[in-house]
PDB file of C-alpha atoms in Angstrom:
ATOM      1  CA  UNK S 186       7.969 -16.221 -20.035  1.00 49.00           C
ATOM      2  CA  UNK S 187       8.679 -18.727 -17.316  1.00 55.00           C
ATOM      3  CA  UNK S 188       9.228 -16.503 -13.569  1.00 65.00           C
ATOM      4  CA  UNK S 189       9.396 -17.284 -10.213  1.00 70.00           C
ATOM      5  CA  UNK S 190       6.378 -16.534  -8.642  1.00 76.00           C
ATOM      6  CA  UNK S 191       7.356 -18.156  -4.881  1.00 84.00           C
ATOM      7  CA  UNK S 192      10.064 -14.900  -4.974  1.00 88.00           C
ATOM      8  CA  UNK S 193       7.251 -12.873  -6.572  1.00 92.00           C
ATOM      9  CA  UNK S 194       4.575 -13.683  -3.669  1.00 92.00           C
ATOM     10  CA  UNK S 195       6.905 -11.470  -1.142  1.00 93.00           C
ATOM     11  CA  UNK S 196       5.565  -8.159  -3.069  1.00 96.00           C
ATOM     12  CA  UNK S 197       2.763  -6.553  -1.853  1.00 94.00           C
ATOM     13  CA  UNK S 198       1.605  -4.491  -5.136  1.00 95.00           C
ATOM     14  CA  UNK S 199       2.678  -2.767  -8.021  1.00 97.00           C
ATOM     15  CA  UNK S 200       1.614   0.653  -9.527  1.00 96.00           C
ATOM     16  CA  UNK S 201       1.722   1.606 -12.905  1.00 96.00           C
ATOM     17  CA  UNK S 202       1.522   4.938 -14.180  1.00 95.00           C
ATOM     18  CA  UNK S 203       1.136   5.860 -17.889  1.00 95.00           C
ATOM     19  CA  UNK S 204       1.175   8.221 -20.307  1.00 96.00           C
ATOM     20  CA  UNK S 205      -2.839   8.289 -21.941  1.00 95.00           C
ATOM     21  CA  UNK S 206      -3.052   5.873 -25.111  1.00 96.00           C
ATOM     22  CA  UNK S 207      -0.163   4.053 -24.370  1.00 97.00           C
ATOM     23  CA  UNK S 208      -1.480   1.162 -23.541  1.00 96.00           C
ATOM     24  CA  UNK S 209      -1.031   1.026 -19.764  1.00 95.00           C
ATOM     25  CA  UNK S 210      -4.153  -0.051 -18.452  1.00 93.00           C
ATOM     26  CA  UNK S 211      -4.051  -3.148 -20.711  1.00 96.00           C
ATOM     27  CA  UNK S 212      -0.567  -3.967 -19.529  1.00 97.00           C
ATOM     28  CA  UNK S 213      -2.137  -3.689 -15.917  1.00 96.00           C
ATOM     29  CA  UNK S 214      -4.875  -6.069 -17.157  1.00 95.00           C
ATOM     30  CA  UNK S 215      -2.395  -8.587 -18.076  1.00 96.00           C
ATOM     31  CA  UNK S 216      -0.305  -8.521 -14.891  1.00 96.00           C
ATOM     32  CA  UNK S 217      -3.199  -9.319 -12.839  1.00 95.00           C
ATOM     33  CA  UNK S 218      -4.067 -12.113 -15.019  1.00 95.00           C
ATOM     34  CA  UNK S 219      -0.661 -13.606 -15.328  1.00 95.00           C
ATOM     35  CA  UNK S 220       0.077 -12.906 -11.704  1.00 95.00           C
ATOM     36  CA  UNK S 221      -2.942 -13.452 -10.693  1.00 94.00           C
ATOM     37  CA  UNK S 222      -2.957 -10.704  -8.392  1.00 94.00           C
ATOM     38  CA  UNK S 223      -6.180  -8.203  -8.056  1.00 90.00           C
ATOM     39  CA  UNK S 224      -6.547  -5.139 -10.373  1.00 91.00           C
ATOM     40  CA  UNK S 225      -7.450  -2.028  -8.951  1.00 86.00           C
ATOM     41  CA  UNK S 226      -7.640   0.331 -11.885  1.00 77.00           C
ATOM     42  CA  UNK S 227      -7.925   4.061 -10.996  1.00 57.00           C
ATOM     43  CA  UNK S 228     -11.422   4.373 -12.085  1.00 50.00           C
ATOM     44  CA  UNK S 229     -12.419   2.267  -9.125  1.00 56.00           C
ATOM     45  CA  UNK S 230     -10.670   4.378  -6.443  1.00 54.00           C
ATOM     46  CA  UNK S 231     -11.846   7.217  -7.327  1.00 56.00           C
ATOM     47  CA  UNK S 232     -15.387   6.149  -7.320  1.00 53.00           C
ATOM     48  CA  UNK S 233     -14.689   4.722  -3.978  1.00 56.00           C
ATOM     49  CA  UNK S 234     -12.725   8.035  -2.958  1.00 51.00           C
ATOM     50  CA  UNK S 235     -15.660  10.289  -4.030  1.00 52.00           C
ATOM     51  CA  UNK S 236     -18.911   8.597  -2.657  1.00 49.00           C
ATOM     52  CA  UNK S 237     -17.768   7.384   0.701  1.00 52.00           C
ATOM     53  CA  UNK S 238     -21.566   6.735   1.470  1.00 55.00           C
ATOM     54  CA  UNK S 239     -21.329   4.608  -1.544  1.00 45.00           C
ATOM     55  CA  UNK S 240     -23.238   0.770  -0.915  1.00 44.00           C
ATOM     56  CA  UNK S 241     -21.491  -2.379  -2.019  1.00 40.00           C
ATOM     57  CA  UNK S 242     -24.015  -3.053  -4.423  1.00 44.00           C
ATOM     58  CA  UNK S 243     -23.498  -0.007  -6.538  1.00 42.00           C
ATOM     59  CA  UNK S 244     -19.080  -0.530  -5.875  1.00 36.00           C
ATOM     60  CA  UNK S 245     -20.189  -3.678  -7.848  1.00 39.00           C
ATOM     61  CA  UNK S 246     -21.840  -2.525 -10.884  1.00 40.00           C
ATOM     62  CA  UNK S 247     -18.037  -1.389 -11.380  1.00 34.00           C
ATOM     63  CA  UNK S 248     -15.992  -5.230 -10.713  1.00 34.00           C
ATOM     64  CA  UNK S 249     -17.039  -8.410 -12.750  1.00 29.00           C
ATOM     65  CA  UNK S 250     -15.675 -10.395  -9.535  1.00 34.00           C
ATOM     66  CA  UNK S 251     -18.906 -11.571  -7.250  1.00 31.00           C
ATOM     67  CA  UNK S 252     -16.318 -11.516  -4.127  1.00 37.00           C
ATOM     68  CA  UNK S 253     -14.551  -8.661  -5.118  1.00 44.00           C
ATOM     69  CA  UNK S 254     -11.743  -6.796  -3.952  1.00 48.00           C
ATOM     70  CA  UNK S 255     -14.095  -3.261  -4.255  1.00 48.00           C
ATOM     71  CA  UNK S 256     -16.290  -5.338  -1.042  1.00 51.00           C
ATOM     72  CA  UNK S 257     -13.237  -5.601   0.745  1.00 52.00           C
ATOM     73  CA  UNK S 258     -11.931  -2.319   0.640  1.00 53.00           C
ATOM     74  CA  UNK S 259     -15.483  -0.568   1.304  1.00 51.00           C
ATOM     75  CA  UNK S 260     -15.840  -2.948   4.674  1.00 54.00           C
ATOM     76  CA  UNK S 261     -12.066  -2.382   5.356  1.00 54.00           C
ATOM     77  CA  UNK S 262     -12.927   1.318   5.487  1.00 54.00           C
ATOM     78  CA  UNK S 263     -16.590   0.731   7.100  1.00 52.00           C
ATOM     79  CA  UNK S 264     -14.792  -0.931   9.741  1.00 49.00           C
ATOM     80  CA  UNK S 265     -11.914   1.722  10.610  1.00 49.00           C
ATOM     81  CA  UNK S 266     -13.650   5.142   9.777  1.00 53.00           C
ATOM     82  CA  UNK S 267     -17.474   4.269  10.726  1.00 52.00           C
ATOM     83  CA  UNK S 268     -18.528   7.463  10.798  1.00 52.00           C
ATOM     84  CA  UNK S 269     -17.533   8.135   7.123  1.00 47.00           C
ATOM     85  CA  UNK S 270     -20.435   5.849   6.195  1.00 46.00           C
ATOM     86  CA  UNK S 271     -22.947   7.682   8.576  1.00 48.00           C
ATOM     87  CA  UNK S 272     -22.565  10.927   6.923  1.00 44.00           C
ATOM     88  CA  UNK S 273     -24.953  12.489   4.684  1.00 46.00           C
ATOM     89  CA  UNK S 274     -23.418  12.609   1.295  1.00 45.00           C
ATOM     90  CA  UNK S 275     -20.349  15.561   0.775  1.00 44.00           C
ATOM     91  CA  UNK S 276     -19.065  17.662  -1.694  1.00 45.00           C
ATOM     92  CA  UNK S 277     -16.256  15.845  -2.070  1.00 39.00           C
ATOM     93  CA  UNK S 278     -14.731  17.081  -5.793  1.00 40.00           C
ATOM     94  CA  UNK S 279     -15.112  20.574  -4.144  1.00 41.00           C
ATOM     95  CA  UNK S 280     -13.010  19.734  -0.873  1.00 50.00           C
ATOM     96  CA  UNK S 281      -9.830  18.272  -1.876  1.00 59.00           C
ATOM     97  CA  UNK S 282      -8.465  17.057   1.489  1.00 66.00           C
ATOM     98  CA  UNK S 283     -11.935  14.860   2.288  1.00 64.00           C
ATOM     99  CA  UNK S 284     -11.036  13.187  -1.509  1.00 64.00           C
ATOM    100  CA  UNK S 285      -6.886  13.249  -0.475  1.00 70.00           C
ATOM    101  CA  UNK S 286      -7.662  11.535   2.839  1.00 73.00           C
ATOM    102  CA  UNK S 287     -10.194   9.214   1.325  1.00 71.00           C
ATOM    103  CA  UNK S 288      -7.943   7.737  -1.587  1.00 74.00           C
ATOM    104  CA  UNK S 289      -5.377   7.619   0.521  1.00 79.00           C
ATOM    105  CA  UNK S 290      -7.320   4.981   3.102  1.00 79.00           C
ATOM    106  CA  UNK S 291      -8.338   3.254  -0.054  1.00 79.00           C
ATOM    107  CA  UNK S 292      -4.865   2.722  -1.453  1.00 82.00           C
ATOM    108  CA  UNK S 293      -3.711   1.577   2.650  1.00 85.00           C
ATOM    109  CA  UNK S 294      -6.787  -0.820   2.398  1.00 82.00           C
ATOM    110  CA  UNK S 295      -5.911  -2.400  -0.450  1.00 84.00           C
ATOM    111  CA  UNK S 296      -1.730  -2.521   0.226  1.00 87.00           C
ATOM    112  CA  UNK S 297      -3.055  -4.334   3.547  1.00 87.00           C
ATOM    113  CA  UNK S 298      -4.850  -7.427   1.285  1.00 86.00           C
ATOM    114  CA  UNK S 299      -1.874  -7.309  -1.202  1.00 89.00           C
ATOM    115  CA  UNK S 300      -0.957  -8.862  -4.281  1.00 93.00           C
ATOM    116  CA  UNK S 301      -2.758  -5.932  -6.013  1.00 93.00           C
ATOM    117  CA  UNK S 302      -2.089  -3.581  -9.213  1.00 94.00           C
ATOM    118  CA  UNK S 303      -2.834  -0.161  -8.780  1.00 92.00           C
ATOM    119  CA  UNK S 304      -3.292   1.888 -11.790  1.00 91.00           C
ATOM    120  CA  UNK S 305      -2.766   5.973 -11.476  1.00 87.00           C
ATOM    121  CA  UNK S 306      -4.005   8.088  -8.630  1.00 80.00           C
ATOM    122  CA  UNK S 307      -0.527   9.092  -7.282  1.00 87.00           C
ATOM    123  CA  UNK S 308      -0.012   5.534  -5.578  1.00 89.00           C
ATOM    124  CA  UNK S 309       4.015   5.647  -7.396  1.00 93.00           C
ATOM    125  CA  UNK S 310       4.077   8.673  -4.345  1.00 92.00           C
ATOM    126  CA  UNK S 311       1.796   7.252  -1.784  1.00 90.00           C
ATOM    127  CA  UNK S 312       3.669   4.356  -1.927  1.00 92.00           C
ATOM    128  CA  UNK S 313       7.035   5.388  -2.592  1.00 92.00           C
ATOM    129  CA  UNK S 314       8.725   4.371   0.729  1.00 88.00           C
ATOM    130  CA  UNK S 315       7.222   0.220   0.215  1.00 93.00           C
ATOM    131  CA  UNK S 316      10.357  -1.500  -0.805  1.00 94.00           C
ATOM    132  CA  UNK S 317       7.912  -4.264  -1.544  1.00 95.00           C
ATOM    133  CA  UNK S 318       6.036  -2.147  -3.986  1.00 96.00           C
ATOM    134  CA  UNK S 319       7.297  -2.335  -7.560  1.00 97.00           C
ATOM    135  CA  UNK S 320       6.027   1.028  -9.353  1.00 98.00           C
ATOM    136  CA  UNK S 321       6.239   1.107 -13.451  1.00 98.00           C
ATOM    137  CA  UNK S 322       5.755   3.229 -15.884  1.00 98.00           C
ATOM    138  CA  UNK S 323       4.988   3.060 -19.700  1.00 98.00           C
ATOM    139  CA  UNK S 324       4.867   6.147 -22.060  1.00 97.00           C
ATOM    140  CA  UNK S 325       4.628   6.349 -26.163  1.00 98.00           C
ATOM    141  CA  UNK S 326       5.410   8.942 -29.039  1.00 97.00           C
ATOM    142  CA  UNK S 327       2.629  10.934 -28.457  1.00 97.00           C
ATOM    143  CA  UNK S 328       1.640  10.283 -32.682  1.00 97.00           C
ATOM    144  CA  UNK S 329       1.642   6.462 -31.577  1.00 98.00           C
ATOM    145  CA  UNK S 330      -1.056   7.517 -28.723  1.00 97.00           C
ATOM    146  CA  UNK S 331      -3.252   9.484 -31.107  1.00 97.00           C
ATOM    147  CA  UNK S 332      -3.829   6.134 -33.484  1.00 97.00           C
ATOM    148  CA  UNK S 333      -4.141   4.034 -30.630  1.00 97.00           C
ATOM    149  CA  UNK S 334      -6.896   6.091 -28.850  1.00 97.00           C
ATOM    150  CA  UNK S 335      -8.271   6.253 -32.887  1.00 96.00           C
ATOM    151  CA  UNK S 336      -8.478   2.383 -32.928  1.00 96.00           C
ATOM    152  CA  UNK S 337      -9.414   1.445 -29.334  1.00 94.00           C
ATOM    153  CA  UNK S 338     -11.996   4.589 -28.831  1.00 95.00           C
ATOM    154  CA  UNK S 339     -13.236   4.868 -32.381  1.00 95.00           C
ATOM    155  CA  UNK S 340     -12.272   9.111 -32.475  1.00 94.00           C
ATOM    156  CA  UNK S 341     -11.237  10.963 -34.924  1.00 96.00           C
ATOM    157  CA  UNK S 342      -6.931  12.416 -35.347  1.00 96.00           C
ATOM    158  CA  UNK S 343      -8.369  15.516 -33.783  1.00 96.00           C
ATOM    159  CA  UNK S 344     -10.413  14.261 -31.317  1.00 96.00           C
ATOM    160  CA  UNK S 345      -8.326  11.941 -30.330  1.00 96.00           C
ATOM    161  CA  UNK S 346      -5.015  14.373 -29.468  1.00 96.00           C
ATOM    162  CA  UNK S 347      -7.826  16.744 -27.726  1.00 96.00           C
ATOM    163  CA  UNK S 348      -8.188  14.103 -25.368  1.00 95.00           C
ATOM    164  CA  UNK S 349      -4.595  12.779 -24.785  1.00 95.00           C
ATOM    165  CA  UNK S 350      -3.956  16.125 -24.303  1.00 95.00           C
ATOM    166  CA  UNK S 351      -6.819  16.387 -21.430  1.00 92.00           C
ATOM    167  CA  UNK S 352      -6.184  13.264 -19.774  1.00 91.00           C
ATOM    168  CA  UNK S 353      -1.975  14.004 -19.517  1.00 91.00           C
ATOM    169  CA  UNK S 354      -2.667  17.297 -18.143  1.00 90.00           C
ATOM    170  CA  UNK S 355      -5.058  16.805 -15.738  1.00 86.00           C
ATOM    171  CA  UNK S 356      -2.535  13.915 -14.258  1.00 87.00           C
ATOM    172  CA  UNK S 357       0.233  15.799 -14.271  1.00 88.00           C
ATOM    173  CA  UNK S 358      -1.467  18.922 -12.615  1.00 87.00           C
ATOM    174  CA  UNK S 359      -3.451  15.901  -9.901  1.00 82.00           C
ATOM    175  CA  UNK S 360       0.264  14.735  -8.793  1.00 87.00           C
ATOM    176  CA  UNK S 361       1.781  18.666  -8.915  1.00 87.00           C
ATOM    177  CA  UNK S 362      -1.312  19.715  -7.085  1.00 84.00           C
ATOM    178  CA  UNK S 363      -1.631  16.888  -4.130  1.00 82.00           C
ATOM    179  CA  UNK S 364       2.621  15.927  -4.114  1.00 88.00           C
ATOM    180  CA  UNK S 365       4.097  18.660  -5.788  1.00 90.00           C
ATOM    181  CA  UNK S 366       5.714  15.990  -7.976  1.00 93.00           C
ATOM    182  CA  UNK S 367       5.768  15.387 -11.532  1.00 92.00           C
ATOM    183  CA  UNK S 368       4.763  12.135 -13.613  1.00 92.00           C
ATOM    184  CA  UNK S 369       7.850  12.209 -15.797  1.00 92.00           C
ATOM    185  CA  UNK S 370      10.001  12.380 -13.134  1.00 94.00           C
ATOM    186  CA  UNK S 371      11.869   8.707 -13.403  1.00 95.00           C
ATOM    187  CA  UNK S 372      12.874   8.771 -10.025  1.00 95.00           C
ATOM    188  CA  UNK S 373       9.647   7.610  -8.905  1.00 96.00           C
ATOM    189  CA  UNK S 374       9.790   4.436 -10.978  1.00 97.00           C
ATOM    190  CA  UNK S 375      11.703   1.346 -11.088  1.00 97.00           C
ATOM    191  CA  UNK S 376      11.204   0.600 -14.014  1.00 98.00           C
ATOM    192  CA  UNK S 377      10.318   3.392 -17.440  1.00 98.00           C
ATOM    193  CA  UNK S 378       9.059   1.606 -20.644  1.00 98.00           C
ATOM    194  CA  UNK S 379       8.229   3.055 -24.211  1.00 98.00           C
ATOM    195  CA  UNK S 380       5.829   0.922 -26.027  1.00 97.00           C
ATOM    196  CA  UNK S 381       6.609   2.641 -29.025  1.00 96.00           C
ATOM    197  CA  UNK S 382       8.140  -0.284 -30.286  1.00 96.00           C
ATOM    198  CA  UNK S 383       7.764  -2.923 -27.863  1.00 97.00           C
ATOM    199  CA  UNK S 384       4.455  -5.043 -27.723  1.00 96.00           C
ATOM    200  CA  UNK S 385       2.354  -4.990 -24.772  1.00 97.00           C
ATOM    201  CA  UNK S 386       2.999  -8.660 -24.221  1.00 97.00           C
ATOM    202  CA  UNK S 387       6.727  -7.827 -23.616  1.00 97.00           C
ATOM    203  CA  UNK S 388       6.178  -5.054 -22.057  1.00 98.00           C
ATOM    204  CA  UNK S 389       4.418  -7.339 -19.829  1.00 97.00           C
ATOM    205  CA  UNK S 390       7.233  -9.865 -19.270  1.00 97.00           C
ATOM    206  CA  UNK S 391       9.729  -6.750 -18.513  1.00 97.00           C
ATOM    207  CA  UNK S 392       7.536  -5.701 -15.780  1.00 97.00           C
ATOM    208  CA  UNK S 393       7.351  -9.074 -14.303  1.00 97.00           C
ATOM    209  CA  UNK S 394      10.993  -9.440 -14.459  1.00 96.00           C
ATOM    210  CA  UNK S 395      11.163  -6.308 -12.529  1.00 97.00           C
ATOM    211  CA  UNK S 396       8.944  -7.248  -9.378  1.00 97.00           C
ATOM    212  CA  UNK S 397      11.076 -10.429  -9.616  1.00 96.00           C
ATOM    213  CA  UNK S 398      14.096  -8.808  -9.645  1.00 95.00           C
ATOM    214  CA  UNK S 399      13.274  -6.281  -6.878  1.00 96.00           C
ATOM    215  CA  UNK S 400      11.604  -9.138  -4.435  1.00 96.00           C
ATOM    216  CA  UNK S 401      14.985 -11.170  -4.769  1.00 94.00           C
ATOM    217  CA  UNK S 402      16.878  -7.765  -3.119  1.00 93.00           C
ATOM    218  CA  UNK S 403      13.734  -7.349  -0.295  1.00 93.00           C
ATOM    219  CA  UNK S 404      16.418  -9.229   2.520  1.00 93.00           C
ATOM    220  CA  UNK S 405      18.978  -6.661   1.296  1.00 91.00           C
ATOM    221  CA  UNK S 406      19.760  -3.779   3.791  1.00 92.00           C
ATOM    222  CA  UNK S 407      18.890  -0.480   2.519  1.00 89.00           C
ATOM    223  CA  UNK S 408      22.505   1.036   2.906  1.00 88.00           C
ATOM    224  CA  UNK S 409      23.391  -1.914   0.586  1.00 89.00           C
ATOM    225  CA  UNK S 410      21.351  -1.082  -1.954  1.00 90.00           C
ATOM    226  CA  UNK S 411      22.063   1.255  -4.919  1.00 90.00           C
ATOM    227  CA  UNK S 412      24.399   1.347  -7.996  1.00 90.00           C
ATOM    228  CA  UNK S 413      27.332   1.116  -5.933  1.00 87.00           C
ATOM    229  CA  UNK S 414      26.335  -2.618  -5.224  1.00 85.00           C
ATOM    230  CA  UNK S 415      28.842  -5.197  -5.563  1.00 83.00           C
ATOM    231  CA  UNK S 416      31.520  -2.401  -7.112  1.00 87.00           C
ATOM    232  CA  UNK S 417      34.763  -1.476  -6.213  1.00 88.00           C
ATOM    233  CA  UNK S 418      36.622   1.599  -6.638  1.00 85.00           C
ATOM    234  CA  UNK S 419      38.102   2.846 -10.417  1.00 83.00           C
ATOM    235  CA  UNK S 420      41.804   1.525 -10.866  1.00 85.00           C
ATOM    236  CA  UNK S 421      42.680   5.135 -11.142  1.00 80.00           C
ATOM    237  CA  UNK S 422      40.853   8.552 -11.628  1.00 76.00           C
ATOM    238  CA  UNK S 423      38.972   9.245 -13.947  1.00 75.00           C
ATOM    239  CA  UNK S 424      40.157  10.824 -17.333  1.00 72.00           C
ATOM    240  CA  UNK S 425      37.369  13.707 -17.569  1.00 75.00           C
ATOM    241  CA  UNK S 426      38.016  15.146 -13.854  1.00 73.00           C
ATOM    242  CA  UNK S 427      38.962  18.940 -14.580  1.00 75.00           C
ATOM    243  CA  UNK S 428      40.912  20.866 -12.274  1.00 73.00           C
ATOM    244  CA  UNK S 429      38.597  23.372 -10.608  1.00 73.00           C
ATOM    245  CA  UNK S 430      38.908  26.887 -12.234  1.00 72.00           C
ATOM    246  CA  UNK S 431      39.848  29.767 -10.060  1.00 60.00           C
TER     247      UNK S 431
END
C-alpha cells in the first residue's frame, strides 16, 4: 500500500492498545518496520518505569538495536531527574505514584525523539491531548483470541482463556485505577479495528491510512475540526424530532 510518508513525518507517535491475543503487538511490529519509526512495546517501559537505577547495559538485554531507543530514553531521564539514578533501589510495584511518575517521564522522553509506537501502558490517555499522536486500537472475538494465544504460545483452550482473561483484566483495572478510564471506551481512539476477519497486514495499511489521514488535518484549527466539517445545515428538520411530552 503506497502512502505518503512526507505528510506522515509531521506525527510524532502512535499508540496502540489491544485487546490480549488479538494480534496487536504484531501489528505494532509492522508499523515500525514499514514506517520505520521506533517500537516501544510496553514491556520495555515498564522495565524502565520499575528499575529507575536500571544500567544501559541490562535496558539492552531487552532491544536488538546496538543504538537503541531504550539508551536514549534512560540518558534522557539521567539527564533531567539525576537524582532518580542516585537512589538506592525502591519498592516501586508497592508505591504506585513513584511507577505513575516514572512511566509517565518515559512516555514524555520518548514523544520528545518521535516517530515512535507505543504499545499499552495508558499512553491513548497520557497522550490524549497530542493532535499529532494517532492512537489505535484492535480487539477480536474473544474465541478468535483463545486459538491465537493456542498457536502463537503453544497453551492449551483452557489455559489459554485463563490468561486472556488475566491479561484484559489487569489492563482494564491499570487504566480504571491510574485514569479512571476504561479501554473499551472508543472515544480514546481514532481509529477501532476487529481483526476478526481482517488480516494483520490490512489491518496494518488501515492504521497507516489513519496517521495519514490525521497528519493531513494537523494545520486545521481545532474549532474546525469534528463531524460537522465541511457540512451544512439539513434542508428541513428532521422527520424523527418528537414534540416534547408534558
Amino acid at each position: 500500500m503506497p502512502e505518503n510518508h512526507s505528510e506522515i513525518a509531521q506525527m510524532r507517535a502512535i499508540t496502540i492498545s489491544r485487546e490480549y491475543g488479538s494480534g496487536g503487538g504484531e501489528v505494532a511490529q509492522r508499523l515500525a518496520q514499514r514506517l520505520g519509526w521506533e517500537l516501544v512495546d510496553h514491556e520495555i517501559v515498564v522495565r524502565v518505569a520499575q528499575e529507575l537505577n536500571i544500567t544501559e547495559m541490562e535496558a539492552e538485554e531487552h532491544d536488538e538495536r546496538g543504538e537503541s531507543l531504550v539508551n536514549y530514553l534512560i540518558s534522557s531521564m539521567r539527564v533531567l531527574q539525576p537524582a532518580m539514578f542516585t537512589l538506592e533501589p525502591q519498592p516501586v510495584l508497592t508505591n504506585t505514584r513513584i511507577y505513575h511518575e516514572a512511566l509517565t517521564k518515559v512516555v514524555e522522553a520518548a514523544i520528545a525523539r518521535g516517530h515512535v509506537i507505543i504499545v499499552g501502558r495508558g499512553s491513548q490517555v497520557l497522550l490524549a491531548g497530542r493532535r499529532d499522536v494517532f492512537h489505535a486500537r484492535i480487539v477480536a472475538p474473544f474465541d478468535l483470541r483463545v486459538q491465537y494465544v493456542m498457536q502463537r504460545e503453544g497453551l492449551g483452550k483452557g489455559d489459554a482463556e485463563a490468561r486472556i482473561q488475566m491479561k484484559d483484566h489487569d489492563r482494564e483495572r491499570y487504566l480504571q485505577t491510574q485514569y479512571r478510564r476504561n479501554p473499551d471506551d472508543p472515544a480514546l481512539y481514532d481509529l477501532v479495528i476487529n481483526s476478526g476477519i481482517l488480516d494483520l497486514d490490512t489491518v496494518t495499511d488501515l492504521i497507516t491510512l489513519g496517521v495519514e489521514r490525521k497528519a493531513k488535518r494537523l494545520h486545521i484549527p481545532t474549532n474546525e475540526l469534528g463531524p460537522k466539517a465541511g457540512l451544512t445545515r439539513y434542508p428541513g428538520q428532521p422527520g424523527d424530532i418528537r414534540p416534547p411530552t408534558s
